[in-house]
PDB file of C-alpha atoms in Angstrom:
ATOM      1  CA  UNK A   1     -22.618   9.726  29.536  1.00  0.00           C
ATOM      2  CA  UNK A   2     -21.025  10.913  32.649  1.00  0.00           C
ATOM      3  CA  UNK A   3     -21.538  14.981  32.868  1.00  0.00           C
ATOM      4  CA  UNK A   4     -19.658  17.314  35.616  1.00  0.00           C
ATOM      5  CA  UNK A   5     -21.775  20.867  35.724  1.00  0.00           C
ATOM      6  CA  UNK A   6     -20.115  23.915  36.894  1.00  0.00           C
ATOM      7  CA  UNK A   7     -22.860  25.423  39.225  1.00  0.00           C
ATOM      8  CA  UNK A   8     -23.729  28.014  36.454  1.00  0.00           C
ATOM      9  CA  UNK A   9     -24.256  25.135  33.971  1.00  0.00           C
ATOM     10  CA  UNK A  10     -26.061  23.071  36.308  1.00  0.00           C
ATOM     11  CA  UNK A  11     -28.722  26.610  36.733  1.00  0.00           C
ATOM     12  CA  UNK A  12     -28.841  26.855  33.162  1.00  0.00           C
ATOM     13  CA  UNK A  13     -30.235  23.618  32.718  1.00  0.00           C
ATOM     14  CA  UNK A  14     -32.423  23.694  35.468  1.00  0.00           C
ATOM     15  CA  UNK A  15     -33.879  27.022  34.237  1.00  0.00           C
ATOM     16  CA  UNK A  16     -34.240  25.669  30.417  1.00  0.00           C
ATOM     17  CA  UNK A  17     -36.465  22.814  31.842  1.00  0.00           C
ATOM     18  CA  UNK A  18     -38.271  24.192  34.237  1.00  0.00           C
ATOM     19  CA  UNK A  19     -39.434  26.871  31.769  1.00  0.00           C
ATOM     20  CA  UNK A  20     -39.642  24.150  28.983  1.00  0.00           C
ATOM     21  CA  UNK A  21     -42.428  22.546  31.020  1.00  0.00           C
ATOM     22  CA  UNK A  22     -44.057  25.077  33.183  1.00  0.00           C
ATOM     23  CA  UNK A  23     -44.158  27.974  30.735  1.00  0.00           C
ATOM     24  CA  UNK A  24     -43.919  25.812  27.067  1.00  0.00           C
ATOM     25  CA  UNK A  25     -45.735  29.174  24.973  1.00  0.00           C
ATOM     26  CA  UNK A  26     -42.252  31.303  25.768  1.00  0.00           C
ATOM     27  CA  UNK A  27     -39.954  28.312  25.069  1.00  0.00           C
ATOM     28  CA  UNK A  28     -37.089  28.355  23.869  1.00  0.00           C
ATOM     29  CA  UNK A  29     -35.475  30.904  25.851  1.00  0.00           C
ATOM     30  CA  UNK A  30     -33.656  33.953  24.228  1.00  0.00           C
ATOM     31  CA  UNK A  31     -30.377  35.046  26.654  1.00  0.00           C
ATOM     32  CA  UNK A  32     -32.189  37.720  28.345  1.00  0.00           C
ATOM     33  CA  UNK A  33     -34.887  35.533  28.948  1.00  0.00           C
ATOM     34  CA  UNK A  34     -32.845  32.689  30.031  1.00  0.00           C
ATOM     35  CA  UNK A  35     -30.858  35.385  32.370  1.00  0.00           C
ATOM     36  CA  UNK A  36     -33.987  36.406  34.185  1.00  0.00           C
ATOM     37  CA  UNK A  37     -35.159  32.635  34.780  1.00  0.00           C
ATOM     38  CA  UNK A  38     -31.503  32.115  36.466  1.00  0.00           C
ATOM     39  CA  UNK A  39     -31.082  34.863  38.398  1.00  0.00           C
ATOM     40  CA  UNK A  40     -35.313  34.746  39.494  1.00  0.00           C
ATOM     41  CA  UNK A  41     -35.428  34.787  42.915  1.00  0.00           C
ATOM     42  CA  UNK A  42     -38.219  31.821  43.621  1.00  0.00           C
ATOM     43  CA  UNK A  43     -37.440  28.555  43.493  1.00  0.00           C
ATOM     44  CA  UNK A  44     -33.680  29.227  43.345  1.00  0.00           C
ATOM     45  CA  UNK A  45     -31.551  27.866  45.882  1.00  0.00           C
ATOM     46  CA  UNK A  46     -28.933  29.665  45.775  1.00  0.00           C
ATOM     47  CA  UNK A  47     -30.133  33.276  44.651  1.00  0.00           C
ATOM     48  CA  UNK A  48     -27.398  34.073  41.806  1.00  0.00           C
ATOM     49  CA  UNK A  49     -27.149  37.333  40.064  1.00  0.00           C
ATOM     50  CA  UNK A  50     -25.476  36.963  36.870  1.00  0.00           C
ATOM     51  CA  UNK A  51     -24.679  39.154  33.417  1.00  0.00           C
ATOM     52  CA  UNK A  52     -25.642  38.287  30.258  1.00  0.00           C
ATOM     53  CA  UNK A  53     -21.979  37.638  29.445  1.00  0.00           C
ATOM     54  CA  UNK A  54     -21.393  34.753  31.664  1.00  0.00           C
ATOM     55  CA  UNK A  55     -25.031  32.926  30.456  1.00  0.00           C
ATOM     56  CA  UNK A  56     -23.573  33.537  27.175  1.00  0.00           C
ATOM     57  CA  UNK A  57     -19.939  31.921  27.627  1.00  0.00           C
ATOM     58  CA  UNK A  58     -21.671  28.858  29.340  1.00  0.00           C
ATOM     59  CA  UNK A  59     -23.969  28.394  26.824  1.00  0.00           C
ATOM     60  CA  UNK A  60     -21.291  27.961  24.431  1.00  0.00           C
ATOM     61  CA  UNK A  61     -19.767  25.335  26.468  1.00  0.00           C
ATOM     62  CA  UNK A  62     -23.276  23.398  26.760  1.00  0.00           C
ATOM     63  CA  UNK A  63     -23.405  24.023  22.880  1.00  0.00           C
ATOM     64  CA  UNK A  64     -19.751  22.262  22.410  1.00  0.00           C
ATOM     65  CA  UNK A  65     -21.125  19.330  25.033  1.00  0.00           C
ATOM     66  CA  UNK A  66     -24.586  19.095  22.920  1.00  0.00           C
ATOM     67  CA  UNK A  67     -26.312  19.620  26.298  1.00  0.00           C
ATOM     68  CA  UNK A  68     -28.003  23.213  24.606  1.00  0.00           C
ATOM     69  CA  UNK A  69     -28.760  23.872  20.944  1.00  0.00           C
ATOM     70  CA  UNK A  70     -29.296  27.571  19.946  1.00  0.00           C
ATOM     71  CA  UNK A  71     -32.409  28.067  17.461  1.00  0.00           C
ATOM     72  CA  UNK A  72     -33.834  30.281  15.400  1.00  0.00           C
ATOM     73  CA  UNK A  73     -37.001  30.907  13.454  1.00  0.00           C
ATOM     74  CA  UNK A  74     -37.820  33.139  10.606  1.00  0.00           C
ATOM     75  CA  UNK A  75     -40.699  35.404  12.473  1.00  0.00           C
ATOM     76  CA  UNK A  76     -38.047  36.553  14.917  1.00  0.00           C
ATOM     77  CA  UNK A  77     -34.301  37.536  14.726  1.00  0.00           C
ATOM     78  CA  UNK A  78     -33.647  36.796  18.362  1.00  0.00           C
ATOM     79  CA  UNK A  79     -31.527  33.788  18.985  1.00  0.00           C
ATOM     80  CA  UNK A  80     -33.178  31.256  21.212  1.00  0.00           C
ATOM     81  CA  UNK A  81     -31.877  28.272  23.440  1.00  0.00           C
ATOM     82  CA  UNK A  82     -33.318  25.186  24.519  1.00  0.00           C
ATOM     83  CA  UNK A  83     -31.760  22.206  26.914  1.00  0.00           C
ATOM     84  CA  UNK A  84     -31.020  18.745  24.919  1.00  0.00           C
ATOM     85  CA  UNK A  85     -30.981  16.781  27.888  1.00  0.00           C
ATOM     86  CA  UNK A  86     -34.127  14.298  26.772  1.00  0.00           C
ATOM     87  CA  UNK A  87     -32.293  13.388  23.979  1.00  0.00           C
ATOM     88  CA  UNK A  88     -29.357  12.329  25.799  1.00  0.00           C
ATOM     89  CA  UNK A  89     -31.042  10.645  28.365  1.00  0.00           C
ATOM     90  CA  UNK A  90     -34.648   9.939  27.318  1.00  0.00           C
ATOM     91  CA  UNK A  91     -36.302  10.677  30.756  1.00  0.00           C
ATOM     92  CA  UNK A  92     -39.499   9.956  31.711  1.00  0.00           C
ATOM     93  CA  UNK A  93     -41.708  12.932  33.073  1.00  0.00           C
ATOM     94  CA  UNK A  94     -41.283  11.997  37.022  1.00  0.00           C
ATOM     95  CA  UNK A  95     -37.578  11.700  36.660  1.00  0.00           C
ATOM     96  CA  UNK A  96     -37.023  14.822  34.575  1.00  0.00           C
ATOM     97  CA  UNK A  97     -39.300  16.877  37.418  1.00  0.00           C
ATOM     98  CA  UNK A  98     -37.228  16.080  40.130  1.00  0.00           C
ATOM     99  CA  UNK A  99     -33.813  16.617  38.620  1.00  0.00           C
ATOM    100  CA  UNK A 100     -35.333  19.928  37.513  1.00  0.00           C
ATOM    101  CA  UNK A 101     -35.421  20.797  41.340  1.00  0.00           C
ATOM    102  CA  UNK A 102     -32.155  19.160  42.461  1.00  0.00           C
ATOM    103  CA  UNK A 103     -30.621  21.545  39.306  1.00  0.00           C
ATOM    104  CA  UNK A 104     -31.985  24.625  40.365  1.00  0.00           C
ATOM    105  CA  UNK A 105     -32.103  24.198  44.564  1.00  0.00           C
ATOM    106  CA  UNK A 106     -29.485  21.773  45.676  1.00  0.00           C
ATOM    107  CA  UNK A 107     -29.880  18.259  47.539  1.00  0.00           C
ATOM    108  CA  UNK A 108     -33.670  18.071  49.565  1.00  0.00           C
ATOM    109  CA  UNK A 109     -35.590  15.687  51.117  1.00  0.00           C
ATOM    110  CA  UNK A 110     -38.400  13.409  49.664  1.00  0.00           C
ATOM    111  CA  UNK A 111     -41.196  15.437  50.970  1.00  0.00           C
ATOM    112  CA  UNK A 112     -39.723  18.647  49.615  1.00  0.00           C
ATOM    113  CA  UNK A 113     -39.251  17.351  46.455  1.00  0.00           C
ATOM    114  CA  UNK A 114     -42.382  16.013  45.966  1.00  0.00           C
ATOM    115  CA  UNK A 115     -44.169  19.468  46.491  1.00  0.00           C
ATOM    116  CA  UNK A 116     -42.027  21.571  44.717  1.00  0.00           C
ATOM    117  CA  UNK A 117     -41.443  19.106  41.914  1.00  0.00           C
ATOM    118  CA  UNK A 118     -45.559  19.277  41.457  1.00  0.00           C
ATOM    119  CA  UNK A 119     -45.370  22.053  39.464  1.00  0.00           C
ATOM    120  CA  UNK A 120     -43.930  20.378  36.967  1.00  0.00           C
ATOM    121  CA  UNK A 121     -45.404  16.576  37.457  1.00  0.00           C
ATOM    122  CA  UNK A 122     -48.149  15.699  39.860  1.00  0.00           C
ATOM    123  CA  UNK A 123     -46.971  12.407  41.870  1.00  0.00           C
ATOM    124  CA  UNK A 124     -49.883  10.355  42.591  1.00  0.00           C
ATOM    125  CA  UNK A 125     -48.456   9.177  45.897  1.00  0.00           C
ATOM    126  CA  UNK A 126     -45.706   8.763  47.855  1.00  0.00           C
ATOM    127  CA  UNK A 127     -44.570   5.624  46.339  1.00  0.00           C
ATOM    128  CA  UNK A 128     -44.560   7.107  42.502  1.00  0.00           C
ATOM    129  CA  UNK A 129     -42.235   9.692  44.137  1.00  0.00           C
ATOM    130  CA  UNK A 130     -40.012   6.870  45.210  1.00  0.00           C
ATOM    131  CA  UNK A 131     -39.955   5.008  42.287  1.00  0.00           C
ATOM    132  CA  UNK A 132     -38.766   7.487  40.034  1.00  0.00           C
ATOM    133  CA  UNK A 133     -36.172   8.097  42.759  1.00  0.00           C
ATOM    134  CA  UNK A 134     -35.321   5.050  42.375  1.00  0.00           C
ATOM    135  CA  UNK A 135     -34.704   5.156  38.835  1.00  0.00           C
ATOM    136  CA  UNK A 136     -32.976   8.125  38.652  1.00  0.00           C
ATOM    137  CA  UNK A 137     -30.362   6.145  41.507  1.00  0.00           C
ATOM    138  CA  UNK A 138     -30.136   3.345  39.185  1.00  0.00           C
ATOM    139  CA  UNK A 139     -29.173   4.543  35.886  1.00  0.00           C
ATOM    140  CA  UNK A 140     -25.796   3.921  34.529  1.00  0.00           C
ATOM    141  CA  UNK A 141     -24.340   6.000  35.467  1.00  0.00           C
ATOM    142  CA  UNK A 142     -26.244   7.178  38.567  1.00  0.00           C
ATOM    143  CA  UNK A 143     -27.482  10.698  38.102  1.00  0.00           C
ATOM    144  CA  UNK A 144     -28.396  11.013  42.092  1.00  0.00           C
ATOM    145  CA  UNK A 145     -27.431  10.001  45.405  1.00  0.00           C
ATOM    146  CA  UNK A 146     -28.613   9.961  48.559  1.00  0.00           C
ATOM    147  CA  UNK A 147     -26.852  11.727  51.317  1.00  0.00           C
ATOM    148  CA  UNK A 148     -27.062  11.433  55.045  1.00  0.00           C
ATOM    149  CA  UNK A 149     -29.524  12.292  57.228  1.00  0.00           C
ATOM    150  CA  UNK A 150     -28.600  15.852  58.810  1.00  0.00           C
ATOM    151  CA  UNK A 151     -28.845  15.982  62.435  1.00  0.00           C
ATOM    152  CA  UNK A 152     -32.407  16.536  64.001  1.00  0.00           C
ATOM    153  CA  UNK A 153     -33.595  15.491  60.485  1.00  0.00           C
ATOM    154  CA  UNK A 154     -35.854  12.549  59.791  1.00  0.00           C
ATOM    155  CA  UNK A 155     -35.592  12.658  55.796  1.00  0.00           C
ATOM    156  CA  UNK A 156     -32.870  12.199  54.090  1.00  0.00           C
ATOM    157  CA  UNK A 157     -31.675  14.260  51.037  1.00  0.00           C
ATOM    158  CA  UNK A 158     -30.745  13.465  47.598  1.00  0.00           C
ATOM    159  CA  UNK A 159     -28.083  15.258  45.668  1.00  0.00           C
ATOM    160  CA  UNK A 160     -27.725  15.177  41.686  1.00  0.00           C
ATOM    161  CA  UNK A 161     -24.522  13.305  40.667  1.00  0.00           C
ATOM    162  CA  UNK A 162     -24.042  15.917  37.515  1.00  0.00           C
ATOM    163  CA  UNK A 163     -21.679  18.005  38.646  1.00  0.00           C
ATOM    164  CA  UNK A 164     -19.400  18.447  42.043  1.00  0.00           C
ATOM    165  CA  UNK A 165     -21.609  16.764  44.357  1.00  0.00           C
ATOM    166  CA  UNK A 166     -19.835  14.214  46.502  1.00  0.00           C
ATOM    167  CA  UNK A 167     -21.699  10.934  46.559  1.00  0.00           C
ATOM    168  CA  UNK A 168     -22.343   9.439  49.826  1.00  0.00           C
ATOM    169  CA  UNK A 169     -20.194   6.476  51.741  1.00  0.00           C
ATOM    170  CA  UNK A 170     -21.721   3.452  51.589  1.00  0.00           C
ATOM    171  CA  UNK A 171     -21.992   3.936  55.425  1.00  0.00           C
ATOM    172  CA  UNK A 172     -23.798   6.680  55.124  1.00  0.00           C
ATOM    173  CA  UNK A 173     -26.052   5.393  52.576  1.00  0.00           C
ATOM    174  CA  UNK A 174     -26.620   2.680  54.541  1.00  0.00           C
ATOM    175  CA  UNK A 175     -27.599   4.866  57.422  1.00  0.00           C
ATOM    176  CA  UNK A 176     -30.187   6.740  55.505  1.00  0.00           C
ATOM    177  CA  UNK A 177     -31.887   3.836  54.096  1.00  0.00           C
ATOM    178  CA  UNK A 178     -32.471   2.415  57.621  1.00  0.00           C
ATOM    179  CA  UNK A 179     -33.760   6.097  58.812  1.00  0.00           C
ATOM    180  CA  UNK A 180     -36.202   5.623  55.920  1.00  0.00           C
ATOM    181  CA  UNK A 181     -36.885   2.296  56.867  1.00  0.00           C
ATOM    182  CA  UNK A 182     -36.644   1.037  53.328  1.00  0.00           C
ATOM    183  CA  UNK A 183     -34.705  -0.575  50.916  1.00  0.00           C
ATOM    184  CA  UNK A 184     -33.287   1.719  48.436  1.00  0.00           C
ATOM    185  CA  UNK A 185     -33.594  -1.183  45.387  1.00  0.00           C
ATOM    186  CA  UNK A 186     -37.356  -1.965  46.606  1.00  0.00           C
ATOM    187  CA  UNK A 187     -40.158  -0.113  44.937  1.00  0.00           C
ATOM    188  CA  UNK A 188     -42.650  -0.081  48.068  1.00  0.00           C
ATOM    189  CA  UNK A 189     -41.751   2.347  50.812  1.00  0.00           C
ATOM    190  CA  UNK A 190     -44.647   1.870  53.169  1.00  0.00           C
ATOM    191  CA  UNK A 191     -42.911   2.394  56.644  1.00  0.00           C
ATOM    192  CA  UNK A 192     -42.376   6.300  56.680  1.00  0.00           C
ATOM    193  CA  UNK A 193     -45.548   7.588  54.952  1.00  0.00           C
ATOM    194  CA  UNK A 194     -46.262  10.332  57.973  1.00  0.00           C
ATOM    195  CA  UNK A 195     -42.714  11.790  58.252  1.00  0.00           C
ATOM    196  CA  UNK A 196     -42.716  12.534  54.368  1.00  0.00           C
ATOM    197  CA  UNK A 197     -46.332  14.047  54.221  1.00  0.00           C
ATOM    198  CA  UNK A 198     -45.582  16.537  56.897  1.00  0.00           C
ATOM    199  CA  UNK A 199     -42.126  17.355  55.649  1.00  0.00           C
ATOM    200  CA  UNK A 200     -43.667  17.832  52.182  1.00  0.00           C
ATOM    201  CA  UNK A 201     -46.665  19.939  54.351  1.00  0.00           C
ATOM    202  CA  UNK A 202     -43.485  22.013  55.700  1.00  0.00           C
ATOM    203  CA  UNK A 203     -41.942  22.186  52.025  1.00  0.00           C
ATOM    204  CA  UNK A 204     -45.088  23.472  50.754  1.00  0.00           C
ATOM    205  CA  UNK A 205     -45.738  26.232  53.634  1.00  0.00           C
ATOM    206  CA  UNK A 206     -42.048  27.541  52.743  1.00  0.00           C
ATOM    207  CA  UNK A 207     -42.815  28.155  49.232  1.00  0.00           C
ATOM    208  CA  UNK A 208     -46.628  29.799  50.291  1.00  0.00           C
ATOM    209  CA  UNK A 209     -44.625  32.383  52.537  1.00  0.00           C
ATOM    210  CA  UNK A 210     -42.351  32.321  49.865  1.00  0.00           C
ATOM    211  CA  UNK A 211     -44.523  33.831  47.612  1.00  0.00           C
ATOM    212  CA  UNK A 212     -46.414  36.001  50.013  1.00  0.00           C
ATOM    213  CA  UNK A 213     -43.366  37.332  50.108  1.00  0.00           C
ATOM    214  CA  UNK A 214     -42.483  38.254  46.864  1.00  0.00           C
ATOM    215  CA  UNK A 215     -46.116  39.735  46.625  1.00  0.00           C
ATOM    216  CA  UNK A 216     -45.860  42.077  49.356  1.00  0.00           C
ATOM    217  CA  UNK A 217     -43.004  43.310  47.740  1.00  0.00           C
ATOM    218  CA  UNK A 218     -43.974  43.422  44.189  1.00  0.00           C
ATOM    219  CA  UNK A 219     -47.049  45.334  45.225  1.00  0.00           C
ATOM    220  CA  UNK A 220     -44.937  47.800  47.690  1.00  0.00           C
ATOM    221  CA  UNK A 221     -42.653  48.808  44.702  1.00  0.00           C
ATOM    222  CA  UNK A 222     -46.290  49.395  42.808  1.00  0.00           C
ATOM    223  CA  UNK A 223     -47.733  51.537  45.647  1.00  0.00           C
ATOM    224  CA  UNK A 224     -44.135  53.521  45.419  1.00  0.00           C
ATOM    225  CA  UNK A 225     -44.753  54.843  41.840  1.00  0.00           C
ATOM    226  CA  UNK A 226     -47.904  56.510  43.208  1.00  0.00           C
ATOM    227  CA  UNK A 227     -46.159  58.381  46.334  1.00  0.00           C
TER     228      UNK A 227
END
């Protein structure tokens, strides 16, 4: 099953699961709900600010693709959504986590996927990371890729192959599997253990200052109502 995501889609999805699995007591989502968890501004890359209308007309095309199913229960008259993405491709918890991230923020490195996939699945190490990386780059079709390094970069990044991502040239691949100093079919990927614990270490500063951030400014609009 070979999907192509408008960017809207692709948040949509993201959103469902990351909610689905970090916050399962307020899933599934109802559309203002779901609106608020694509337009939040954490862990959102980029920041999108859309109206109940679009979320709406997409979700009707996600409905007509069986990629979302609309639900409803008889203690509530709200209309609720949820993503039917594990039954169309029956992924395990690793590989779920880190498409999660790719959906919502865009290609990233190893490292930085690893920390900000952790909210969802803890890795045990570097090399569970890799293998469900692997997996993920395997599948038939592929549902990632890995892209070239950038320059002054010593990571890689990996892009989801769901919607208008352009895969990388076998050149390039090549390239990026020698920065790593692994092979991408292999399942060990001793040789560049350092360089991915401190870019996760950056990843994970970036999302503390992140939410220092968002802090400061949820308790300055707080302090306002008071002046």
């Amino acid at each position: 099953m070979q999907l192509t995501l408008t960017p809207i889609e692709a948040r949509i999805l993201g959103a469902l699961i990351e909610k689905e699995i970090t916050t399962p007591e307020y899933y599934p989502l109802s559309l203002n709900a779901l609106t608020n968890a694509c337009n939040q501004k954490s862990n959102r890359d980029p920041a999108m600010h859309l109206e109940e209308s679009e979320i709406r007309k997409t979700l009707n095309h996600l409905e007509y693709q069986s990629l979302v199913r609309s639900v409803s229960s008889s203690d509530s008259r709200v209309t609720k959504f949820e993503h039917r993405l594990q039954d169309a491709f029956n992924f395990y918890r690793p590989e779920i986590a880190i498409l999660c991230e790719l959906l919502l923020r865009g290609p990233q490195t190893p490292g930085e996927l690893r920390t900000r996939a952790s909210r969802m699945h803890a890795f045990e190490d570097l090399e569970s990371k890799h293998s469900a990386l692997n997996r993920l780059e395997k599948r038939e079709p592929p549902m990632i890729t890995v892209l070239a390094r950038q320059p002054g970069t010593k990571e890689p990044r990996y892009a989801h192959l769901l919607g208008d991502t352009p895969p990388a040239s076998p050149a390039l691949r090549e390239d990026a599997s020698s920065a790593r100093g692994y092979d991408p079919a292999a399942t060990s990927f001793p040789s560049n253990d350092r360089d991915e614990k401190i870019e996760s270490l950056v990843a994970e500063i970036a999302e503390l200052r992140q939410k220092v951030a968002e802090l400061q400014s949820q308790f300055t609009a707080f302090r306002n109502q008071f002046e």
